[in-house]
Amino acid sequence: MAASRVNFQFPWTEQAVLDRNQLYAELTGIKPRLKARIDRDQGMRQNLVPVRDWFRTVRRPELEAQLEASGAAWPGARPTCDMDRADGFRIAGPVDTDDFQSIAGLFGWADGILRRRAVLAVDGSHLVPERGMSLTLGAIQIGWHLNDPLAGHAEEYQDISLQLSDKYGSAEHNAEFVSQINLARSVKECETLLDKALTMAHTPVCFYDNSYIASFLAYQTDEFRDRYLGALDTLLTKAEAAQIPVVGYIDASDSRDLVHLYGSVHGQATMDDSDLYGITDAALVAELLPGWGDRTPLMQCARHDGVSFERGPDFLYGRVGIVYLRLHRRTLPARVEIPLWIREREGLLEEVMDVVRAQVVLGNMSYPRALSRADRQATLSTADRRVFYNLVKSWANQELGQNVTRSAKANSKRVTRPSGTGAADFG
């Protein structure tokens, strides 16, 4: 049966080439599959109930005994003494309010927290060369935001560095170069965060805009994996030596370490078509954290993946704790990764958690303000890309006598695509 014609109103004003009626017909065609997925997700929510109830009632001695009996070397997560403070796997937030809309008082509380503690955040972005360019040149930009109210010093800035490939000509070489740029940016973020933190007058709470638990490295080359893990290890080791808290903040996490913990102690599969498949930690603990600022107890990460498989208990993962933190009513709790040494200093763990909470409040209740400001400094826009390549072209012509060219296809896109679609103006 032919799909009925419909008229949609779209928010953008530029000329669209998308056939709206064809799109509607395609959506109608996959409706049964989408409905099946919705039904599966509803079933998953039912499967959450016994798992959530177990976390609500389990105590640390019981959990440790169950883990020992399971013999699991990498059970997903392990308890710490912080679990003794929890009631129903929940440690209540510092502000006595159940009304997420009444945030005026939260701003005053957050301001008071951040007036007493220096904060540093670093973020990065990069440009990769277009295919068909005669000069394989990329760029990395690192931005940072630091605020030390005790010293009366605040700073926001960025630093750009260039990446040049010695290889050119094949798609394989270009893909390898893009991977190198990604790696260099990640390493540079770690180095900048550490360098800035070590030179601040007062010890900051540092925000790392990523996860320490880098399972994606299992699919990278040995060289990529070793350099990435080396940068993380250096960051954690030197920060610990200087007693500088560096927290990893993941706003929308699909990690499943707590789910795997449950599966480990119950001898239950967590992958493929099991009842636990698709359940995330954030969804699991959401109903356990009803109040703003509520968090789960700090748990040691013990994820079993392609990165940790051949490494012992002193591997990077084992030095990292995980916390889920309720910061919004309508979204799932954020994941915060915290070096475990922080729990050993009395009061420091909760102080760090309060800084995270306060940063989100002053970030308009959406995202840590320091990370948002660092992202603003780091981000390279379409306009930046245009400026970058035009400047490189001009410089290469004047200084090297070299005419930097693009492929005919890229030039065609520049001519035929409307301004602002992402194509660099580099003719």
mmCIF file of N, CA and C in Angstrom, residues 128-251:
data_model
loop_
_atom_site.group_PDB
_atom_site.id
_atom_site.type_symbol
_atom_site.label_atom_id
_atom_site.label_comp_id
_atom_site.label_asym_id
_atom_site.label_seq_id
_atom_site.Cartn_x
_atom_site.Cartn_y
_atom_site.Cartn_z
ATOM 1 N N VAL A 128 41.393 17.124 10.866
ATOM 2 C CA VAL A 128 42.092 16.121 10.067
ATOM 3 C C VAL A 128 42.081 16.571 8.614
ATOM 4 N N PRO A 129 43.118 16.217 7.859
ATOM 5 C CA PRO A 129 43.174 16.660 6.456
ATOM 6 C C PRO A 129 42.081 15.999 5.630
ATOM 7 N N GLU A 130 41.560 16.761 4.687
ATOM 8 C CA GLU A 130 40.578 16.189 3.780
ATOM 9 C C GLU A 130 41.257 15.207 2.827
ATOM 10 N N ARG A 131 40.505 14.217 2.418
ATOM 11 C CA ARG A 131 41.031 13.280 1.423
ATOM 12 C C ARG A 131 41.293 14.030 0.121
ATOM 13 N N GLY A 132 42.417 13.735 -0.482
ATOM 14 C CA GLY A 132 42.742 14.371 -1.747
ATOM 15 C C GLY A 132 43.546 15.640 -1.618
ATOM 16 N N MET A 133 43.873 16.039 -0.384
ATOM 17 C CA MET A 133 44.713 17.222 -0.223
ATOM 18 C C MET A 133 46.166 16.879 -0.525
ATOM 19 N N SER A 134 46.864 17.834 -1.105
ATOM 20 C CA SER A 134 48.264 17.590 -1.456
ATOM 21 C C SER A 134 49.194 17.764 -0.262
ATOM 22 N N LEU A 135 48.679 18.273 0.849
ATOM 23 C CA LEU A 135 49.482 18.436 2.062
ATOM 24 C C LEU A 135 48.721 17.793 3.214
ATOM 25 N N THR A 136 49.223 16.657 3.702
ATOM 26 C CA THR A 136 48.527 15.944 4.778
ATOM 27 C C THR A 136 48.927 16.549 6.116
ATOM 28 N N LEU A 137 48.187 17.565 6.480
ATOM 29 C CA LEU A 137 48.466 18.333 7.688
ATOM 30 C C LEU A 137 47.217 18.364 8.553
ATOM 31 N N GLY A 138 47.380 18.064 9.827
ATOM 32 C CA GLY A 138 46.284 18.130 10.780
ATOM 33 C C GLY A 138 46.636 19.061 11.921
ATOM 34 N N ALA A 139 45.649 19.348 12.750
ATOM 35 C CA ALA A 139 45.863 20.265 13.870
ATOM 36 C C ALA A 139 45.165 19.744 15.114
ATOM 37 N N ILE A 140 45.780 20.029 16.253
ATOM 38 C CA ILE A 140 45.210 19.704 17.561
ATOM 39 C C ILE A 140 45.107 20.995 18.355
ATOM 40 N N GLN A 141 43.948 21.231 18.930
ATOM 41 C CA GLN A 141 43.793 22.406 19.796
ATOM 42 C C GLN A 141 43.350 21.947 21.181
ATOM 43 N N ILE A 142 44.090 22.347 22.194
ATOM 44 C CA ILE A 142 43.783 22.032 23.582
ATOM 45 C C ILE A 142 43.332 23.313 24.274
ATOM 46 N N GLY A 143 42.183 23.251 24.898
ATOM 47 C CA GLY A 143 41.681 24.403 25.640
ATOM 48 C C GLY A 143 41.592 24.082 27.119
ATOM 49 N N TRP A 144 41.761 25.097 27.945
ATOM 50 C CA TRP A 144 41.658 24.866 29.382
ATOM 51 C C TRP A 144 40.957 26.024 30.076
ATOM 52 N N HIS A 145 40.381 25.670 31.212
ATOM 53 C CA HIS A 145 39.758 26.650 32.105
ATOM 54 C C HIS A 145 40.290 26.366 33.494
ATOM 55 N N LEU A 146 40.851 27.375 34.120
ATOM 56 C CA LEU A 146 41.271 27.213 35.511
ATOM 57 C C LEU A 146 40.781 28.398 36.326
ATOM 58 N N ASN A 147 40.438 28.109 37.556
ATOM 59 C CA ASN A 147 39.983 29.154 38.465
ATOM 60 C C ASN A 147 40.507 28.841 39.859
ATOM 61 N N ASP A 148 41.312 29.743 40.383
ATOM 62 C CA ASP A 148 41.866 29.599 41.726
ATOM 63 C C ASP A 148 41.416 30.802 42.541
ATOM 64 N N PRO A 149 40.238 30.731 43.167
ATOM 65 C CA PRO A 149 39.720 31.896 43.894
ATOM 66 C C PRO A 149 40.582 32.294 45.080
ATOM 67 N N LEU A 150 41.282 31.343 45.674
ATOM 68 C CA LEU A 150 42.128 31.663 46.821
ATOM 69 C C LEU A 150 43.326 32.505 46.408
ATOM 70 N N ALA A 151 43.762 32.347 45.157
ATOM 71 C CA ALA A 151 44.876 33.149 44.641
ATOM 72 C C ALA A 151 44.388 34.327 43.806
ATOM 73 N N GLY A 152 43.073 34.420 43.615
ATOM 74 C CA GLY A 152 42.531 35.495 42.791
ATOM 75 C C GLY A 152 42.951 35.388 41.342
ATOM 76 N N HIS A 153 43.080 34.156 40.849
ATOM 77 C CA HIS A 153 43.571 33.961 39.481
ATOM 78 C C HIS A 153 42.624 33.065 38.701
ATOM 79 N N ALA A 154 42.249 33.506 37.515
ATOM 80 C CA ALA A 154 41.436 32.706 36.598
ATOM 81 C C ALA A 154 42.036 32.818 35.208
ATOM 82 N N GLU A 155 41.900 31.759 34.432
ATOM 83 C CA GLU A 155 42.532 31.750 33.114
ATOM 84 C C GLU A 155 41.775 30.819 32.181
ATOM 85 N N GLU A 156 41.574 31.284 30.963
ATOM 86 C CA GLU A 156 41.036 30.456 29.888
ATOM 87 C C GLU A 156 41.869 30.716 28.641
ATOM 88 N N TYR A 157 42.331 29.647 28.039
ATOM 89 C CA TYR A 157 43.173 29.835 26.858
ATOM 90 C C TYR A 157 43.183 28.541 26.061
ATOM 91 N N GLN A 158 43.864 28.602 24.897
ATOM 92 C CA GLN A 158 44.015 27.415 24.087
ATOM 93 C C GLN A 158 45.403 27.385 23.457
ATOM 94 N N ASP A 159 45.790 26.185 23.062
ATOM 95 C CA ASP A 159 47.097 25.981 22.452
ATOM 96 C C ASP A 159 46.912 25.072 21.243
ATOM 97 N N ILE A 160 47.486 25.466 20.119
ATOM 98 C CA ILE A 160 47.343 24.678 18.899
ATOM 99 C C ILE A 160 48.692 24.108 18.482
ATOM 100 N N SER A 161 48.675 22.887 18.003
ATOM 101 C CA SER A 161 49.888 22.248 17.491
ATOM 102 C C SER A 161 49.533 21.518 16.200
ATOM 103 N N LEU A 162 50.533 21.347 15.338
ATOM 104 C CA LEU A 162 50.313 20.752 14.027
ATOM 105 C C LEU A 162 50.827 19.320 13.982
ATOM 106 N N GLN A 163 50.176 18.526 13.164
ATOM 107 C CA GLN A 163 50.577 17.143 12.937
ATOM 108 C C GLN A 163 50.798 16.963 11.436
ATOM 109 N N LEU A 164 51.978 16.512 11.066
ATOM 110 C CA LEU A 164 52.326 16.332 9.657
ATOM 111 C C LEU A 164 52.631 14.866 9.393
ATOM 112 N N SER A 165 52.002 14.319 8.364
ATOM 113 C CA SER A 165 52.251 12.930 7.987
ATOM 114 C C SER A 165 53.357 12.866 6.944
ATOM 115 N N ASP A 166 54.252 11.898 7.106
ATOM 116 C CA ASP A 166 55.302 11.678 6.112
ATOM 117 C C ASP A 166 54.812 10.808 4.959
ATOM 118 N N LYS A 167 53.615 10.260 5.129
ATOM 119 C CA LYS A 167 53.069 9.379 4.099
ATOM 120 C C LYS A 167 51.914 10.088 3.398
ATOM 121 N N TYR A 168 51.741 9.767 2.146
ATOM 122 C CA TYR A 168 50.632 10.363 1.408
ATOM 123 C C TYR A 168 50.276 9.472 0.235
ATOM 124 N N GLY A 169 49.008 9.405 -0.062
ATOM 125 C CA GLY A 169 48.625 8.757 -1.309
ATOM 126 C C GLY A 169 47.538 7.729 -1.189
ATOM 127 N N SER A 170 47.508 6.945 -0.117
ATOM 128 C CA SER A 170 46.513 5.886 -0.036
ATOM 129 C C SER A 170 45.516 6.173 1.072
ATOM 130 N N ALA A 171 44.333 5.613 0.920
ATOM 131 C CA ALA A 171 43.312 5.760 1.958
ATOM 132 C C ALA A 171 43.787 5.129 3.262
ATOM 133 N N GLU A 172 44.558 4.049 3.152
ATOM 134 C CA GLU A 172 45.080 3.381 4.342
ATOM 135 C C GLU A 172 46.008 4.301 5.119
ATOM 136 N N HIS A 173 46.889 5.002 4.409
ATOM 137 C CA HIS A 173 47.795 5.930 5.075
ATOM 138 C C HIS A 173 47.021 7.077 5.711
ATOM 139 N N ASN A 174 46.022 7.594 5.012
ATOM 140 C CA ASN A 174 45.239 8.696 5.556
ATOM 141 C C ASN A 174 44.483 8.274 6.808
ATOM 142 N N ALA A 175 43.912 7.071 6.795
ATOM 143 C CA ALA A 175 43.200 6.572 7.972
ATOM 144 C C ALA A 175 44.158 6.411 9.147
ATOM 145 N N GLU A 176 45.362 5.940 8.865
ATOM 146 C CA GLU A 176 46.378 5.803 9.910
ATOM 147 C C GLU A 176 46.739 7.162 10.496
ATOM 148 N N PHE A 177 46.825 8.176 9.646
ATOM 149 C CA PHE A 177 47.168 9.519 10.112
ATOM 150 C C PHE A 177 46.057 10.091 10.985
ATOM 151 N N VAL A 178 44.815 9.877 10.596
ATOM 152 C CA VAL A 178 43.687 10.339 11.411
ATOM 153 C C VAL A 178 43.744 9.693 12.793
ATOM 154 N N SER A 179 44.068 8.404 12.843
ATOM 155 C CA SER A 179 44.201 7.707 14.120
ATOM 156 C C SER A 179 45.329 8.310 14.953
ATOM 157 N N GLN A 180 46.433 8.665 14.305
ATOM 158 C CA GLN A 180 47.556 9.289 15.008
ATOM 159 C C GLN A 180 47.159 10.642 15.594
ATOM 160 N N ILE A 181 46.354 11.399 14.858
ATOM 161 C CA ILE A 181 45.902 12.698 15.358
ATOM 162 C C ILE A 181 45.010 12.513 16.579
ATOM 163 N N ASN A 182 44.107 11.543 16.515
ATOM 164 C CA ASN A 182 43.251 11.254 17.667
ATOM 165 C C ASN A 182 44.076 10.894 18.894
ATOM 166 N N LEU A 183 45.078 10.049 18.687
ATOM 167 C CA LEU A 183 45.943 9.642 19.790
ATOM 168 C C LEU A 183 46.716 10.831 20.336
ATOM 169 N N ALA A 184 47.297 11.630 19.453
ATOM 170 C CA ALA A 184 48.082 12.781 19.896
ATOM 171 C C ALA A 184 47.230 13.759 20.691
ATOM 172 N N ARG A 185 45.980 13.942 20.280
ATOM 173 C CA ARG A 185 45.094 14.836 21.026
ATOM 174 C C ARG A 185 44.833 14.301 22.432
ATOM 175 N N SER A 186 44.560 13.006 22.549
ATOM 176 C CA SER A 186 44.292 12.418 23.861
ATOM 177 C C SER A 186 45.500 12.529 24.778
ATOM 178 N N VAL A 187 46.684 12.250 24.236
ATOM 179 C CA VAL A 187 47.913 12.363 25.027
ATOM 180 C C VAL A 187 48.135 13.807 25.457
ATOM 181 N N LYS A 188 47.913 14.735 24.538
ATOM 182 C CA LYS A 188 48.115 16.153 24.836
ATOM 183 C C LYS A 188 47.145 16.638 25.909
ATOM 184 N N GLU A 189 45.925 16.145 25.914
ATOM 185 C CA GLU A 189 44.971 16.519 26.957
ATOM 186 C C GLU A 189 45.497 16.105 28.333
ATOM 187 N N CYS A 190 45.991 14.874 28.430
ATOM 188 C CA CYS A 190 46.530 14.394 29.711
ATOM 189 C C CYS A 190 47.738 15.219 30.140
ATOM 190 N N GLU A 191 48.635 15.490 29.209
ATOM 191 C CA GLU A 191 49.849 16.244 29.530
ATOM 192 C C GLU A 191 49.516 17.664 29.971
ATOM 193 N N THR A 192 48.596 18.306 29.278
ATOM 194 C CA THR A 192 48.237 19.683 29.617
ATOM 195 C C THR A 192 47.561 19.744 30.973
ATOM 196 N N LEU A 193 46.666 18.810 31.234
ATOM 197 C CA LEU A 193 45.981 18.781 32.526
ATOM 198 C C LEU A 193 46.981 18.655 33.663
ATOM 199 N N LEU A 194 47.952 17.771 33.507
ATOM 200 C CA LEU A 194 48.953 17.571 34.550
ATOM 201 C C LEU A 194 49.864 18.782 34.681
ATOM 202 N N ASP A 195 50.341 19.310 33.562
ATOM 203 C CA ASP A 195 51.252 20.461 33.599
ATOM 204 C C ASP A 195 50.598 21.660 34.270
ATOM 205 N N LYS A 196 49.367 21.956 33.912
ATOM 206 C CA LYS A 196 48.667 23.103 34.496
ATOM 207 C C LYS A 196 48.407 22.890 35.985
ATOM 208 N N ALA A 197 47.998 21.685 36.350
ATOM 209 C CA ALA A 197 47.684 21.407 37.750
ATOM 210 C C ALA A 197 48.910 21.558 38.641
ATOM 211 N N LEU A 198 50.064 21.112 38.154
ATOM 212 C CA LEU A 198 51.280 21.151 38.966
ATOM 213 C C LEU A 198 51.813 22.562 39.173
ATOM 214 N N THR A 199 51.383 23.502 38.344
ATOM 215 C CA THR A 199 51.885 24.873 38.465
ATOM 216 C C THR A 199 50.911 25.807 39.173
ATOM 217 N N MET A 200 49.733 25.331 39.558
ATOM 218 C CA MET A 200 48.763 26.192 40.236
ATOM 219 C C MET A 200 49.170 26.423 41.685
ATOM 220 N N ALA A 201 48.838 27.598 42.183
ATOM 221 C CA ALA A 201 49.241 27.975 43.540
ATOM 222 C C ALA A 201 48.560 27.107 44.591
ATOM 223 N N HIS A 202 47.318 26.726 44.347
ATOM 224 C CA HIS A 202 46.577 25.877 45.277
ATOM 225 C C HIS A 202 46.121 24.614 44.548
ATOM 226 N N THR A 203 46.099 23.516 45.270
ATOM 227 C CA THR A 203 45.760 22.232 44.662
ATOM 228 C C THR A 203 44.346 22.259 44.100
ATOM 229 N N PRO A 204 44.195 22.003 42.801
ATOM 230 C CA PRO A 204 42.856 22.040 42.206
ATOM 231 C C PRO A 204 42.182 20.673 42.225
ATOM 232 N N VAL A 205 40.877 20.694 42.081
ATOM 233 C CA VAL A 205 40.154 19.505 41.642
ATOM 234 C C VAL A 205 40.121 19.573 40.121
ATOM 235 N N CYS A 206 40.655 18.551 39.469
ATOM 236 C CA CYS A 206 40.787 18.566 38.011
ATOM 237 C C CYS A 206 39.705 17.707 37.363
ATOM 238 N N PHE A 207 39.223 18.176 36.228
ATOM 239 C CA PHE A 207 38.209 17.454 35.463
ATOM 240 C C PHE A 207 38.826 16.918 34.176
ATOM 241 N N TYR A 208 38.745 15.601 34.025
ATOM 242 C CA TYR A 208 39.177 14.926 32.799
ATOM 243 C C TYR A 208 37.916 14.538 32.040
ATOM 244 N N ASP A 209 37.740 15.074 30.845
ATOM 245 C CA ASP A 209 36.486 14.918 30.104
ATOM 246 C C ASP A 209 36.455 13.598 29.336
ATOM 247 N N ASN A 210 36.667 12.518 30.080
ATOM 248 C CA ASN A 210 36.676 11.205 29.439
ATOM 249 C C ASN A 210 36.706 10.145 30.529
ATOM 250 N N SER A 211 36.720 8.891 30.099
ATOM 251 C CA SER A 211 36.780 7.776 31.033
ATOM 252 C C SER A 211 38.199 7.229 31.110
ATOM 253 N N TYR A 212 38.601 6.818 32.310
ATOM 254 C CA TYR A 212 39.870 6.115 32.466
ATOM 255 C C TYR A 212 39.757 4.661 31.986
ATOM 256 N N ILE A 213 38.538 4.172 31.898
ATOM 257 C CA ILE A 213 38.305 2.770 31.552
ATOM 258 C C ILE A 213 38.119 2.687 30.044
ATOM 259 N N ALA A 214 39.211 2.459 29.351
ATOM 260 C CA ALA A 214 39.270 2.654 27.897
ATOM 261 C C ALA A 214 39.117 1.334 27.148
ATOM 262 N N SER A 215 37.934 0.754 27.206
ATOM 263 C CA SER A 215 37.701 -0.540 26.556
ATOM 264 C C SER A 215 37.885 -0.476 25.049
ATOM 265 N N PHE A 216 37.670 0.689 24.450
ATOM 266 C CA PHE A 216 37.810 0.812 22.998
ATOM 267 C C PHE A 216 39.231 0.502 22.524
ATOM 268 N N LEU A 217 40.199 0.566 23.438
ATOM 269 C CA LEU A 217 41.583 0.307 23.053
ATOM 270 C C LEU A 217 41.805 -1.131 22.607
ATOM 271 N N ALA A 218 40.890 -2.017 22.954
ATOM 272 C CA ALA A 218 41.030 -3.413 22.532
ATOM 273 C C ALA A 218 41.039 -3.538 21.016
ATOM 274 N N TYR A 219 40.501 -2.538 20.331
ATOM 275 C CA TYR A 219 40.399 -2.583 18.871
ATOM 276 C C TYR A 219 41.451 -1.711 18.190
ATOM 277 N N GLN A 220 42.392 -1.197 18.966
ATOM 278 C CA GLN A 220 43.446 -0.355 18.415
ATOM 279 C C GLN A 220 44.747 -1.157 18.283
ATOM 280 N N THR A 221 45.713 -0.562 17.616
ATOM 281 C CA THR A 221 47.013 -1.208 17.473
ATOM 282 C C THR A 221 47.742 -1.228 18.813
ATOM 283 N N ASP A 222 48.743 -2.083 18.922
ATOM 284 C CA ASP A 222 49.522 -2.151 20.156
ATOM 285 C C ASP A 222 50.166 -0.804 20.468
ATOM 286 N N GLU A 223 50.694 -0.144 19.448
ATOM 287 C CA GLU A 223 51.342 1.155 19.661
ATOM 288 C C GLU A 223 50.346 2.185 20.176
ATOM 289 N N PHE A 224 49.183 2.239 19.555
ATOM 290 C CA PHE A 224 48.143 3.179 19.991
ATOM 291 C C PHE A 224 47.760 2.888 21.441
ATOM 292 N N ARG A 225 47.507 1.619 21.745
ATOM 293 C CA ARG A 225 47.072 1.225 23.078
ATOM 294 C C ARG A 225 48.124 1.561 24.128
ATOM 295 N N ASP A 226 49.387 1.260 23.836
ATOM 296 C CA ASP A 226 50.444 1.492 24.818
ATOM 297 C C ASP A 226 50.642 2.983 25.093
ATOM 298 N N ARG A 227 50.599 3.795 24.061
ATOM 299 C CA ARG A 227 50.777 5.241 24.254
ATOM 300 C C ARG A 227 49.594 5.855 25.000
ATOM 301 N N TYR A 228 48.393 5.426 24.672
ATOM 302 C CA TYR A 228 47.200 5.958 25.334
ATOM 303 C C TYR A 228 47.206 5.583 26.815
ATOM 304 N N LEU A 229 47.441 4.303 27.093
ATOM 305 C CA LEU A 229 47.480 3.858 28.486
ATOM 306 C C LEU A 229 48.650 4.485 29.231
ATOM 307 N N GLY A 230 49.765 4.692 28.531
ATOM 308 C CA GLY A 230 50.911 5.341 29.162
ATOM 309 C C GLY A 230 50.591 6.757 29.594
ATOM 310 N N ALA A 231 49.843 7.486 28.765
ATOM 311 C CA ALA A 231 49.460 8.856 29.115
ATOM 312 C C ALA A 231 48.532 8.869 30.323
ATOM 313 N N LEU A 232 47.567 7.937 30.354
ATOM 314 C CA LEU A 232 46.664 7.855 31.502
ATOM 315 C C LEU A 232 47.415 7.461 32.768
ATOM 316 N N ASP A 233 48.321 6.497 32.638
ATOM 317 C CA ASP A 233 49.086 6.046 33.799
ATOM 318 C C ASP A 233 49.949 7.171 34.357
ATOM 319 N N THR A 234 50.592 7.932 33.474
ATOM 320 C CA THR A 234 51.412 9.064 33.927
ATOM 321 C C THR A 234 50.556 10.103 34.630
ATOM 322 N N LEU A 235 49.395 10.398 34.057
ATOM 323 C CA LEU A 235 48.493 11.375 34.673
ATOM 324 C C LEU A 235 48.081 10.935 36.071
ATOM 325 N N LEU A 236 47.637 9.691 36.208
ATOM 326 C CA LEU A 236 47.175 9.208 37.509
ATOM 327 C C LEU A 236 48.315 9.098 38.515
ATOM 328 N N THR A 237 49.470 8.617 38.066
ATOM 329 C CA THR A 237 50.599 8.403 38.977
ATOM 330 C C THR A 237 51.147 9.723 39.508
ATOM 331 N N LYS A 238 51.391 10.673 38.620
ATOM 332 C CA LYS A 238 51.960 11.952 39.047
ATOM 333 C C LYS A 238 50.946 12.797 39.811
ATOM 334 N N ALA A 239 49.679 12.695 39.445
ATOM 335 C CA ALA A 239 48.656 13.422 40.195
ATOM 336 C C ALA A 239 48.545 12.867 41.612
ATOM 337 N N GLU A 240 48.628 11.557 41.754
ATOM 338 C CA GLU A 240 48.585 10.967 43.091
ATOM 339 C C GLU A 240 49.797 11.390 43.914
ATOM 340 N N ALA A 241 50.975 11.399 43.301
ATOM 341 C CA ALA A 241 52.183 11.810 44.019
ATOM 342 C C ALA A 241 52.063 13.237 44.534
ATOM 343 N N ALA A 242 51.387 14.089 43.766
ATOM 344 C CA ALA A 242 51.196 15.485 44.170
ATOM 345 C C ALA A 242 49.896 15.688 44.932
ATOM 346 N N GLN A 243 49.141 14.582 45.151
ATOM 347 C CA GLN A 243 47.856 14.637 45.855
ATOM 348 C C GLN A 243 46.873 15.598 45.176
ATOM 349 N N ILE A 244 46.798 15.492 43.855
ATOM 350 C CA ILE A 244 45.878 16.301 43.055
ATOM 351 C C ILE A 244 44.736 15.405 42.585
ATOM 352 N N PRO A 245 43.509 15.664 43.010
ATOM 353 C CA PRO A 245 42.379 14.846 42.550
ATOM 354 C C PRO A 245 42.061 15.135 41.081
ATOM 355 N N VAL A 246 42.041 14.093 40.265
ATOM 356 C CA VAL A 246 41.670 14.219 38.852
ATOM 357 C C VAL A 246 40.505 13.266 38.603
ATOM 358 N N VAL A 247 39.334 13.818 38.366
ATOM 359 C CA VAL A 247 38.143 12.996 38.202
ATOM 360 C C VAL A 247 37.756 12.922 36.729
ATOM 361 N N GLY A 248 37.350 11.738 36.306
ATOM 362 C CA GLY A 248 36.805 11.566 34.967
ATOM 363 C C GLY A 248 35.300 11.738 35.024
ATOM 364 N N TYR A 249 34.764 12.588 34.159
ATOM 365 C CA TYR A 249 33.327 12.872 34.182
ATOM 366 C C TYR A 249 32.705 12.387 32.878
ATOM 367 N N ILE A 250 31.712 11.505 32.996
ATOM 368 C CA ILE A 250 31.023 10.954 31.824
ATOM 369 C C ILE A 250 29.538 11.219 32.006
ATOM 370 N N ASP A 251 29.016 12.134 31.230
ATOM 371 C CA ASP A 251 27.635 12.584 31.409
ATOM 372 C C ASP A 251 26.627 11.510 31.018
#
